[in-house]
Tab-separated table of C-alpha atoms in Angstrom:
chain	number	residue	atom	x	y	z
A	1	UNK	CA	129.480	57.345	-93.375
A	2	UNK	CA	128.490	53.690	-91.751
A	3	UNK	CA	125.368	52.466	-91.300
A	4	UNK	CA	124.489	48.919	-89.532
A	5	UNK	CA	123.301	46.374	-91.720
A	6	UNK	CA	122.299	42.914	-89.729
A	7	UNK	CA	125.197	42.234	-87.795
A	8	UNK	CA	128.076	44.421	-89.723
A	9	UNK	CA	127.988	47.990	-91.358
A	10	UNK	CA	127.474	49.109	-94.897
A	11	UNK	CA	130.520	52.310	-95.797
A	12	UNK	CA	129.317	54.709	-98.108
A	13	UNK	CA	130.767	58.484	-99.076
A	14	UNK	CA	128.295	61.180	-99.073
A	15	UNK	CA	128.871	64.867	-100.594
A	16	UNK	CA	128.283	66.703	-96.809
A	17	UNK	CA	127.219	69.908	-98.291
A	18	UNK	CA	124.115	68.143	-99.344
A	19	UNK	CA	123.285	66.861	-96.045
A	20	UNK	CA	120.834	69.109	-94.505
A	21	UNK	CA	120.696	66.779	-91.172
A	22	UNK	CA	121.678	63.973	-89.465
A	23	UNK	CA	119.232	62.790	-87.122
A	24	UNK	CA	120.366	60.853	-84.337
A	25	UNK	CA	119.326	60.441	-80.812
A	26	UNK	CA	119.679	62.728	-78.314
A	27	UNK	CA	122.070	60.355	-76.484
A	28	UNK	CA	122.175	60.042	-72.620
A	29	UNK	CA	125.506	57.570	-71.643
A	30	UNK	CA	124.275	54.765	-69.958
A	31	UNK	CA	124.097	53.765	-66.082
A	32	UNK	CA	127.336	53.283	-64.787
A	33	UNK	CA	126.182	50.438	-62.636
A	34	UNK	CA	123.078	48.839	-63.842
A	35	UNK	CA	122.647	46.391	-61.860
A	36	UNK	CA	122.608	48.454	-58.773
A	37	UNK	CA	120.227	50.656	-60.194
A	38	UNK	CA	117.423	48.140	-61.281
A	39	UNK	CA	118.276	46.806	-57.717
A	40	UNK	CA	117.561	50.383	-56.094
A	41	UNK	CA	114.341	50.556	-58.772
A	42	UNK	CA	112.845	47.455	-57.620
A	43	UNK	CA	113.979	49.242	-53.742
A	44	UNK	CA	112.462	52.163	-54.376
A	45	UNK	CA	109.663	51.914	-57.218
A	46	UNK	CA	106.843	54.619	-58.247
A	47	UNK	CA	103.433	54.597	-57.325
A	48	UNK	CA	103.679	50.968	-55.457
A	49	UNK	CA	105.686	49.520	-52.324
A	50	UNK	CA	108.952	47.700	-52.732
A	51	UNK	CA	108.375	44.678	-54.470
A	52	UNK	CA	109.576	42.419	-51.847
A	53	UNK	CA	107.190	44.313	-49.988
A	54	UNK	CA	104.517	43.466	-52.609
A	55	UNK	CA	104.991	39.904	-52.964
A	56	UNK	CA	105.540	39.439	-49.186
A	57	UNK	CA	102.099	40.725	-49.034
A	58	UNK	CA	100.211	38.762	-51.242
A	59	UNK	CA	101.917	35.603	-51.009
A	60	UNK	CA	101.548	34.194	-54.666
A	61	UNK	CA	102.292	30.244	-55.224
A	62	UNK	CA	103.073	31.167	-58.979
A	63	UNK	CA	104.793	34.359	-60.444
A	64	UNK	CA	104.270	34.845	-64.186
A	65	UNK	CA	107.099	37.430	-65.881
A	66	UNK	CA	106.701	38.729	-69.168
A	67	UNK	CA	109.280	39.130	-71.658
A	68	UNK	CA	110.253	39.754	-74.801
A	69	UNK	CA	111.068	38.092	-78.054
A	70	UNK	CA	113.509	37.920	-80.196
A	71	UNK	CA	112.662	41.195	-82.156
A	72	UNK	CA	112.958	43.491	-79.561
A	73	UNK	CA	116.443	43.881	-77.528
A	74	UNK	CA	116.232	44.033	-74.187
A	75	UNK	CA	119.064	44.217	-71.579
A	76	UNK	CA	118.009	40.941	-69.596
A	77	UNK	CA	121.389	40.923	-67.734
A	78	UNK	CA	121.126	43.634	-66.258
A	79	UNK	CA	117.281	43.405	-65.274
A	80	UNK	CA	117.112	40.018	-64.437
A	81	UNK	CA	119.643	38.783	-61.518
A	82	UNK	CA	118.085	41.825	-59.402
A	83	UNK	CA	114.569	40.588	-60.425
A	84	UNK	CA	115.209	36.533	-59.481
A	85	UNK	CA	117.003	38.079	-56.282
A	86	UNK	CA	114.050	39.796	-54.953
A	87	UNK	CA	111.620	37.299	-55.743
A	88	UNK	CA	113.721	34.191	-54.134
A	89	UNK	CA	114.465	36.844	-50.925
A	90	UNK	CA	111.043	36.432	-50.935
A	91	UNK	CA	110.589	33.032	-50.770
A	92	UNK	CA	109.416	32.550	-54.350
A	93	UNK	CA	111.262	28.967	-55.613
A	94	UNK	CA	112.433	28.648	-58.974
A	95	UNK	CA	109.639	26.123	-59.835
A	96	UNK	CA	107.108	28.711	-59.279
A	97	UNK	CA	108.357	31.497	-61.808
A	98	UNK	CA	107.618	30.720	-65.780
A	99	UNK	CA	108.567	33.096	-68.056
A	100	UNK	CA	106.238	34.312	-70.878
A	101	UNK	CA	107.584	35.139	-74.017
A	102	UNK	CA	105.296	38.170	-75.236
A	103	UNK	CA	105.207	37.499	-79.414
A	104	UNK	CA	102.145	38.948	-80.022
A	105	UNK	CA	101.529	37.669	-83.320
A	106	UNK	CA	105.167	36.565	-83.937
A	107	UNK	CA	106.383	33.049	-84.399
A	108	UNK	CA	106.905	31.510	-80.588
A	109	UNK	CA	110.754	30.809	-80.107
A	110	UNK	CA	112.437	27.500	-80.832
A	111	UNK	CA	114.717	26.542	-77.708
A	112	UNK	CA	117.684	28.040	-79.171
A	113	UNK	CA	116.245	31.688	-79.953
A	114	UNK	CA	115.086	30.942	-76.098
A	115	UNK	CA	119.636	30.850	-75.772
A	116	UNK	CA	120.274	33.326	-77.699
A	117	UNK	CA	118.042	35.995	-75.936
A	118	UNK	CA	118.018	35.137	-71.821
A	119	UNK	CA	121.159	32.842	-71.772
A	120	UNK	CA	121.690	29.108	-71.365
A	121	UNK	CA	122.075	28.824	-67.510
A	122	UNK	CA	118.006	31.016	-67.380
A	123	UNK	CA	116.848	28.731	-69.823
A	124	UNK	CA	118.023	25.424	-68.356
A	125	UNK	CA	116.793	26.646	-64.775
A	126	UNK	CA	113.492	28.368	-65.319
A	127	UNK	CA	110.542	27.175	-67.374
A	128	UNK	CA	109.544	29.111	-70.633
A	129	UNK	CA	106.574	29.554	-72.485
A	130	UNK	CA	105.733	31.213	-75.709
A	131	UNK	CA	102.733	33.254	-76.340
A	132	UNK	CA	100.537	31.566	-79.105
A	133	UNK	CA	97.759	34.337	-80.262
A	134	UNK	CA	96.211	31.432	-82.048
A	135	UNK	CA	95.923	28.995	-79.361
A	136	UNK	CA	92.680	28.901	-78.393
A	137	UNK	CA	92.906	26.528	-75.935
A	138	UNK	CA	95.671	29.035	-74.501
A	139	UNK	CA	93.429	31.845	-74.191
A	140	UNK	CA	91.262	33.352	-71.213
A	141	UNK	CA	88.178	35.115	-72.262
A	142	UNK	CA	88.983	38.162	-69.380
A	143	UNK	CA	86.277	40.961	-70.519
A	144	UNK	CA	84.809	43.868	-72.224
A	145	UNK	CA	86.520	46.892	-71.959
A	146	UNK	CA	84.819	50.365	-72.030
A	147	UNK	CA	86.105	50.297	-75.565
A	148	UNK	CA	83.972	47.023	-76.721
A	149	UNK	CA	86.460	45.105	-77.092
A	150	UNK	CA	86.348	41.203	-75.733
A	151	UNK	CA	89.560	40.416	-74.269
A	152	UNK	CA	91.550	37.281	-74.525
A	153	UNK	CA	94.292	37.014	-72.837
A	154	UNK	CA	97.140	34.041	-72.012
A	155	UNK	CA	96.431	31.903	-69.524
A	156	UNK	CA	99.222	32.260	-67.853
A	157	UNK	CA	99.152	35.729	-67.801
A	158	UNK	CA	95.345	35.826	-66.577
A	159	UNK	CA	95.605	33.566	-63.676
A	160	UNK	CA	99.222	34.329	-62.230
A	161	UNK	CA	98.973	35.202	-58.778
A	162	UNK	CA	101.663	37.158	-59.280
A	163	UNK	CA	101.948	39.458	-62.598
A	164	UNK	CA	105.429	41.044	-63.631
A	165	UNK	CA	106.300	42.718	-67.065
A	166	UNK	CA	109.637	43.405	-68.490
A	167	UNK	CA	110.648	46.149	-71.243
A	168	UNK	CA	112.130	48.220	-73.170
A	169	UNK	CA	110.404	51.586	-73.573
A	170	UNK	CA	111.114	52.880	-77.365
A	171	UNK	CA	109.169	54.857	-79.884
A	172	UNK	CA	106.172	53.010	-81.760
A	173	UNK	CA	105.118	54.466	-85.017
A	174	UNK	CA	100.751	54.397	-83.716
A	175	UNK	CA	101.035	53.448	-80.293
A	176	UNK	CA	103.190	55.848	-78.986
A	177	UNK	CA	106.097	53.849	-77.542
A	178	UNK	CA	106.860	49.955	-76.560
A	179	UNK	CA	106.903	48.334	-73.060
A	180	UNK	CA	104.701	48.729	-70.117
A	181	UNK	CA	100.995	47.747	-71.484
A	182	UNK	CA	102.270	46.575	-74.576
A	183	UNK	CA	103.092	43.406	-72.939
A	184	UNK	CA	99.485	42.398	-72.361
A	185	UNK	CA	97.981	43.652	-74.901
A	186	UNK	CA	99.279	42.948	-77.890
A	187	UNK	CA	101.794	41.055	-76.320
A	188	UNK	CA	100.099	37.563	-74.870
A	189	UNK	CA	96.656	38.414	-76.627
A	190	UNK	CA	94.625	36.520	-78.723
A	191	UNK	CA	94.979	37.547	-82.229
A	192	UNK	CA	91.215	38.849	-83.022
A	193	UNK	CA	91.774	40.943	-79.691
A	194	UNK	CA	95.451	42.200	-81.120
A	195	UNK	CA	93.280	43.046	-84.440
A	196	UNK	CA	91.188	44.798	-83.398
A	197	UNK	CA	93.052	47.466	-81.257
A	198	UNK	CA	95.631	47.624	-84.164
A	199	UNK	CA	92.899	48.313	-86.356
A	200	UNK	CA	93.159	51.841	-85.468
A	201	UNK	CA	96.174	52.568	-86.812
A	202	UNK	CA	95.059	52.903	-90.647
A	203	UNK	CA	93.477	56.229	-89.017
A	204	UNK	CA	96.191	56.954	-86.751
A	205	UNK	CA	99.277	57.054	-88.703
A	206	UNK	CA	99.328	60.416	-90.394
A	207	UNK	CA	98.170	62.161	-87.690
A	208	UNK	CA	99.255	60.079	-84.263
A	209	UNK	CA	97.924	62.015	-81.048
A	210	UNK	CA	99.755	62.554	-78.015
A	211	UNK	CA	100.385	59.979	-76.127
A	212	UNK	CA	98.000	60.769	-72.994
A	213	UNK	CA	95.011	60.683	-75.321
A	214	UNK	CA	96.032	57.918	-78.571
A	215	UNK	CA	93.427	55.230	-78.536
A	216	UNK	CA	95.597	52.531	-78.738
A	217	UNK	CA	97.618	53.063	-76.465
A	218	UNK	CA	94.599	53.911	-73.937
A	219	UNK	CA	92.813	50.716	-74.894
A	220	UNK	CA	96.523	49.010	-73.778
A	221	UNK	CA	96.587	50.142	-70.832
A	222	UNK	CA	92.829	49.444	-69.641
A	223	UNK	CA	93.546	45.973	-70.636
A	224	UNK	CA	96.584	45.484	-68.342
A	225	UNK	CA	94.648	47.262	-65.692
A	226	UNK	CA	92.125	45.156	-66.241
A	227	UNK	CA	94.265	41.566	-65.977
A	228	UNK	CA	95.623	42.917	-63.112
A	229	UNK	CA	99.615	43.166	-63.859
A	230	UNK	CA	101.467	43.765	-60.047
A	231	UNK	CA	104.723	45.344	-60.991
A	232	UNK	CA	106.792	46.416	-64.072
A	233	UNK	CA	110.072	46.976	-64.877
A	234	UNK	CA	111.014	48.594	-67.804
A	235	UNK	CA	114.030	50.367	-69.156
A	236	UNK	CA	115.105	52.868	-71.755
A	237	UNK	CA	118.133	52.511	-73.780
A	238	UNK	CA	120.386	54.272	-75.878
A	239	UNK	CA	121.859	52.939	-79.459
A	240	UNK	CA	124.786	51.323	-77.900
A	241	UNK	CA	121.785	49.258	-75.958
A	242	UNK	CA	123.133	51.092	-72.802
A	243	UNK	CA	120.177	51.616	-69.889
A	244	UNK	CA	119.889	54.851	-69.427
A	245	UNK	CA	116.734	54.958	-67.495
A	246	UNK	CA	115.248	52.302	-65.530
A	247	UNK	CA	111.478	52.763	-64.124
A	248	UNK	CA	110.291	50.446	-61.843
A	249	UNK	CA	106.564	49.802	-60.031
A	250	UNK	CA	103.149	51.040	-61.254
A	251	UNK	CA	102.274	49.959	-64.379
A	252	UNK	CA	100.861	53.217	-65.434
A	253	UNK	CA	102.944	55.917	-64.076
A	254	UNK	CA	106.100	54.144	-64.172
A	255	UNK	CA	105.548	54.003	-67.662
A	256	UNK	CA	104.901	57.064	-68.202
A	257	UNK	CA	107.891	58.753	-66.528
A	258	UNK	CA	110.137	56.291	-68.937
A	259	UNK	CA	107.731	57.619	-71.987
A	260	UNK	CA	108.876	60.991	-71.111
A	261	UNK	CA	112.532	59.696	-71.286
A	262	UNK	CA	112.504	58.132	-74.587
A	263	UNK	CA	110.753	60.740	-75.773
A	264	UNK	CA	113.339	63.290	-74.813
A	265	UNK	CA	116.030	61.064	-76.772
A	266	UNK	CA	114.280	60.098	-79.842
A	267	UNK	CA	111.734	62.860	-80.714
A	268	UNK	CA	114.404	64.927	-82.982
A	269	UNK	CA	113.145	68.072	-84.573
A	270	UNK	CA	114.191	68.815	-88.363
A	271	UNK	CA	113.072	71.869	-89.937
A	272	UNK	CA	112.174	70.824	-93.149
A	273	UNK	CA	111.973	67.566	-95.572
A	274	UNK	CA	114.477	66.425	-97.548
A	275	UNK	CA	114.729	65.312	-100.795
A	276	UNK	CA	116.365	61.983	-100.076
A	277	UNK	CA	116.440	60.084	-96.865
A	278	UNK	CA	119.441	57.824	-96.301
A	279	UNK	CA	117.614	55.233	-93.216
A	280	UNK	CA	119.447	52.102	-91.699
A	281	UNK	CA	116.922	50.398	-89.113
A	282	UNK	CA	119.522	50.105	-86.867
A	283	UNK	CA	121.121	46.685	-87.362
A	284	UNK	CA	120.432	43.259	-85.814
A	285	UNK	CA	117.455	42.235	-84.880
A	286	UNK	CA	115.628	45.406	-85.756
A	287	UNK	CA	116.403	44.397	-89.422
A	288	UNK	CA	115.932	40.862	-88.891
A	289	UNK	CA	112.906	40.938	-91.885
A	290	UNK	CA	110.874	43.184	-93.514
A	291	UNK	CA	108.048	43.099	-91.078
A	292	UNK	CA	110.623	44.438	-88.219
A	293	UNK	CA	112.453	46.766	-90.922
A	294	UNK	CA	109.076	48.847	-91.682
A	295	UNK	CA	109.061	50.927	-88.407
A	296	UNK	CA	112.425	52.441	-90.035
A	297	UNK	CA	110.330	53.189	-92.958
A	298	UNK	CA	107.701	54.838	-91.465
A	299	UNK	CA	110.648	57.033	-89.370
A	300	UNK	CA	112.295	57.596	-92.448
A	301	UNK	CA	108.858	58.820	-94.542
A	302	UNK	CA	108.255	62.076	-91.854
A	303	UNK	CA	111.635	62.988	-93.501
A	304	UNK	CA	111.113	62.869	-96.799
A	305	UNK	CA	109.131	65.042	-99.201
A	306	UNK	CA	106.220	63.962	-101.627
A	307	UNK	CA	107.692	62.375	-104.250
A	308	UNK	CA	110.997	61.889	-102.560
A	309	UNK	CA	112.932	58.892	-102.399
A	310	UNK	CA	114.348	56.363	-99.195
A	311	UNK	CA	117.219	54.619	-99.386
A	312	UNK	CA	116.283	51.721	-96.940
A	313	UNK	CA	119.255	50.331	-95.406
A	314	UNK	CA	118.154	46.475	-93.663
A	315	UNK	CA	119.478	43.048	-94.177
A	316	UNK	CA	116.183	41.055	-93.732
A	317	UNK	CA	118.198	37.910	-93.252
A	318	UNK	CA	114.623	36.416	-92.231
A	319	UNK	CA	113.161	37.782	-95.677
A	320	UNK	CA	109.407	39.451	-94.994
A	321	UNK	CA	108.931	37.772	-91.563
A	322	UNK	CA	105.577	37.091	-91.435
A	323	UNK	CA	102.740	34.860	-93.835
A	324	UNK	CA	100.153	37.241	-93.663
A	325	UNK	CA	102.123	40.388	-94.772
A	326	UNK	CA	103.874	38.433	-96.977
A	327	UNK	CA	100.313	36.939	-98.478
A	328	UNK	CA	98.748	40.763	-98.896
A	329	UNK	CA	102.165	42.129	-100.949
A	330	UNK	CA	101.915	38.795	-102.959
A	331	UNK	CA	98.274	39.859	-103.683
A	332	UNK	CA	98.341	43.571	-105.020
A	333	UNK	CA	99.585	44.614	-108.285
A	334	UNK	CA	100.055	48.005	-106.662
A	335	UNK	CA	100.188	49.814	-103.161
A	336	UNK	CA	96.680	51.215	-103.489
A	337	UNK	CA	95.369	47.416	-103.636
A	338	UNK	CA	96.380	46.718	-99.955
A	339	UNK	CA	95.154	50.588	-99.064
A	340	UNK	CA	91.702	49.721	-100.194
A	341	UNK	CA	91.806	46.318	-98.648
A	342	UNK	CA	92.997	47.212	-95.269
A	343	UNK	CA	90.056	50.039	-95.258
A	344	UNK	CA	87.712	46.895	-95.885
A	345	UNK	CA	88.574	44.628	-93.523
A	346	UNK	CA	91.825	44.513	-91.108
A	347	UNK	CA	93.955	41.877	-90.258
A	348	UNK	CA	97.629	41.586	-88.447
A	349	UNK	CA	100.417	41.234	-90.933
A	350	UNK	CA	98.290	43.410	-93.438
A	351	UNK	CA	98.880	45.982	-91.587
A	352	UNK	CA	102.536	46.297	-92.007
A	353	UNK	CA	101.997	45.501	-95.703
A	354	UNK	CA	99.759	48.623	-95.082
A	355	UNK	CA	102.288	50.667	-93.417
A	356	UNK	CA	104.677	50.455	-96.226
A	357	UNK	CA	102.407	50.933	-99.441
A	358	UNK	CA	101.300	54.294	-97.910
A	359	UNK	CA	105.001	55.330	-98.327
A	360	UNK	CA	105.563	53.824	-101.635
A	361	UNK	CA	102.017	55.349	-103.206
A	362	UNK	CA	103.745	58.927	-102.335
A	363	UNK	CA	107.185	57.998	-102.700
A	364	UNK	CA	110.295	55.785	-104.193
A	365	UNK	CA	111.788	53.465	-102.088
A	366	UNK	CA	114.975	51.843	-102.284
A	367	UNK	CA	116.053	48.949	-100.715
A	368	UNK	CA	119.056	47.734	-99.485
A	369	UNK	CA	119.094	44.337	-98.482
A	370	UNK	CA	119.955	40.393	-98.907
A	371	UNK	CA	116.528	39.655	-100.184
A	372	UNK	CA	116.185	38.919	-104.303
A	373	UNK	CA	114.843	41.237	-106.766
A	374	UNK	CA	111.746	39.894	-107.461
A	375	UNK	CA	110.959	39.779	-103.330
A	376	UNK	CA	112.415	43.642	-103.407
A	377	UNK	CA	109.975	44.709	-106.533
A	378	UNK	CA	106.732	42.571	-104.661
A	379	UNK	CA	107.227	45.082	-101.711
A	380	UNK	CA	106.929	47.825	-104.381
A	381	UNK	CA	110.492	48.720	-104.075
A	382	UNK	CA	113.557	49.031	-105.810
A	383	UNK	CA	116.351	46.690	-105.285
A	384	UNK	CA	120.142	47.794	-105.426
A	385	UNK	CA	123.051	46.533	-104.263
A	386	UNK	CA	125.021	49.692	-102.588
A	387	UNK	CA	124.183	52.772	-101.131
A	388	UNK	CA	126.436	53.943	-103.602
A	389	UNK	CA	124.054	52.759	-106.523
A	390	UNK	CA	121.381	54.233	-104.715
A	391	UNK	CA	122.609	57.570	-104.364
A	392	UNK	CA	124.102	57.450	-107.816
A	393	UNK	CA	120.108	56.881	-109.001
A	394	UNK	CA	119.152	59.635	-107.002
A	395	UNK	CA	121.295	62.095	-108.445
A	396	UNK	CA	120.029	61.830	-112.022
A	397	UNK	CA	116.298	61.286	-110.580
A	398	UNK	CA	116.412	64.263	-108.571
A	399	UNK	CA	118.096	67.776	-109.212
A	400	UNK	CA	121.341	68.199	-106.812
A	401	UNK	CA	118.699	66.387	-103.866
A	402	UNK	CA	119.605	67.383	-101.024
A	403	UNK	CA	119.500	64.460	-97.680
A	404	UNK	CA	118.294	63.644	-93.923
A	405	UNK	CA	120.603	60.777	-93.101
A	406	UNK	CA	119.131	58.462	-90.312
A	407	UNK	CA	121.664	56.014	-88.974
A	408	UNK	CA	119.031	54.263	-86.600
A	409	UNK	CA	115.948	54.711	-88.324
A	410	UNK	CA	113.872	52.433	-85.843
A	411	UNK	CA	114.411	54.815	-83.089
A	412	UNK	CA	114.468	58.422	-84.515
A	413	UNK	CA	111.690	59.698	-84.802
A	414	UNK	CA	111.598	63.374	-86.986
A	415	UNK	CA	109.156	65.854	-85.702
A	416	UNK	CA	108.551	68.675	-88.175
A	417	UNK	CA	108.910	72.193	-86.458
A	418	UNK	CA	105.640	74.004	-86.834
């Protein structure tokens, strides 16, 4: 069996009688021609006119786009000549487009991350911005929404005449699924404003509502509605990062029909829990730290049974990824510490610190990964060095185990039959 592990694969034999499942997507092949189909999406997009239609209409002097980071893979080649097309068809010059990089509360990108993820020639033509969530002086105070909360939102991003958003529509372990919304809000929000609509996660996670009525992800999309975002393009893709689906237009329904999509590949039913779950997070950059590694976790913790153990397959060549996470694990002797704390007061990073002691106060996890053993045993896991190792240590712990083996843990999502 090989699992990805940052940018190579990890080989490891497995007794097959003992595997009760391996969950993988239900895989669609990807779009023969993708650029001709995000050129007949942006032709012929849902719930809105053509978007040369759009912008002919409204004229803008400055078009805002928002994409990704780093963390998240997105097909930019295939969504963005199309894109630049229309928009200069339209008149729009190349000095009135900037590109927003949507971190949320990541790091912003040095230059060459800027490269590495939209290409030299983009980069060198177009300007770039990252999102800061702690730049004040960034920030646009936009709002209330019904919810309470005050939104802040990037400047940029608040008073673009013309508002695009690019993305990549994959399962999220409390909102639902990435892209659409997700680009405002948490995307090129101010962090208080990102806090407190994550907040509702430590409620969320053990019992996550369908999609139509999660608060989150409701809360997401008033805010978008609410800055006003014109168009958005957004794609689905398989594990080969093939498109598969691209949805084009309204920010709501488009959304949802690619929802729908992703949730036809990556909701996979398994009839029962297994004793031992085998999880890679799918490679580079989805194991590019701990912080990123933890949705695979999650994934990987429907799978298992109480008391169970996860063999965590990531490289976390970035170690945990972010200060605040990394601060809260530093700070409890023991999973319930950050349980009780998050319950007293939330704050981003402690919720992923969150998200993985409420897996390792039910069950043992193993990790597999560059990081030392003292960083390993501070997450409250175990470090080995193989898979091997780690099935080996299962063996004696548990009594012939039997195992769900998830190959990319960051997408799969098991469902439980009822």
């Amino acid at each position: 069996m090989n699992m990805k592990y940052g940018k190579s694969e990890l080989s490891f034999n497995i007794d097959q009688d003992r595997v009760t499942k391996i969950l993988e997507p239900n895989e669609r092949p990807g779009i023969e021609d993708a650029l001709r189909g995000v050129q007949e999406a942006l032709n012929n997009p849902i719930g809105v006119p053509p978007l040369k239609e759009l912008v002919n209409r409204k004229n803008p002097k400055s078009v805002v786009i928002v994409v990704n980071d780093i963390t998240r893979p997105t097909p930019y080649e295939s969504l963005l000549p199309p894109l630049l097309e229309n928009l200069h068809a339209s008149g729009i010059s190349k000095d009135q487009i900037t590109f927003l990089t949507a971190t949320g509360i990541h790091d912003p990108h040095t230059h060459e991350q800027n490269v590495e993820v939209y290409g030299k020639n983009l980069v060198d033509e177009y300007k770039f911005v990252s999102h800061c969530a702690d730049d004040v002086s960034s920030l646009l105070e936009f709002g209330e929404l019904s919810t309470g909360l005050n939104l802040t939102i990037n400047r940029l991003a608040a008073e673009a005449d013309f508002l695009i958003t690019l993305g990549v529509i994959m399962p999220h372990y409390f909102a639902g699924f990435s892209g659409g919304r997700k680009s405002i809000l948490p995307g090129v929000a101010g962090r208080v404003c990102i806090e407190k609509n994550h907040s509702r996660m430590v409620y969320l996670m053990d019992d996550l509502p369908p999609l139509r009525r999660n608060p989150v992800n409701l809360e997401m999309i008033e805010a978008a509605k609410l800055v006003g975002v014109d168009f958005i393009l957004n794609v689905v893709t398989n594990s080969k990062k093939e498109i598969v689906k691209i949805v084009a237009g309204d920010l709501e329904s488009a959304w949802y029909e690619g929802a729908s999509v992703s949730s036809d590949m990556y909701d996979v039913p398994i009839e029962s829990k297994a004793d031992v779950a085998i999880v890679s997070a799918g490679g580079y950059p989805r194991d590019i730290n701990v912080y990123q590694a933890q949705k695979a976790l999650d994934h990987a913790d429907k799978a298992t049974k109480l008391g169970g153990t996860i063999i965590l397959i990531a490289e976390c060549s970035q170690g945990y990824g972010e200060c605040t996470f990394e601060e809260w694990m530093r700070d409890a002797k023991r999973p319930s510490d950050v349980i009780e704390r998050i319950k007293k007061k939330f704050a981003m990073g402690g919720h992923k610190a969150y998200g993985i002691c409420k897996v390792a106060e039910e069950k043992e996890i193993i990790l597999i990964s560059s990081l030392s053993k003292e960083q390993t045993e501070g997450l409250f896991m175990r470090k080995m060095d193989s898979v091997e190792e780690a099935i080996k240590y299962a063996e004696k712990k548990h009594d012939r185990p039997n195992y769900i083996l998830m190959p990319y843990g960051s997408l799969t999502v098991p469902a439980l039959c009822k």
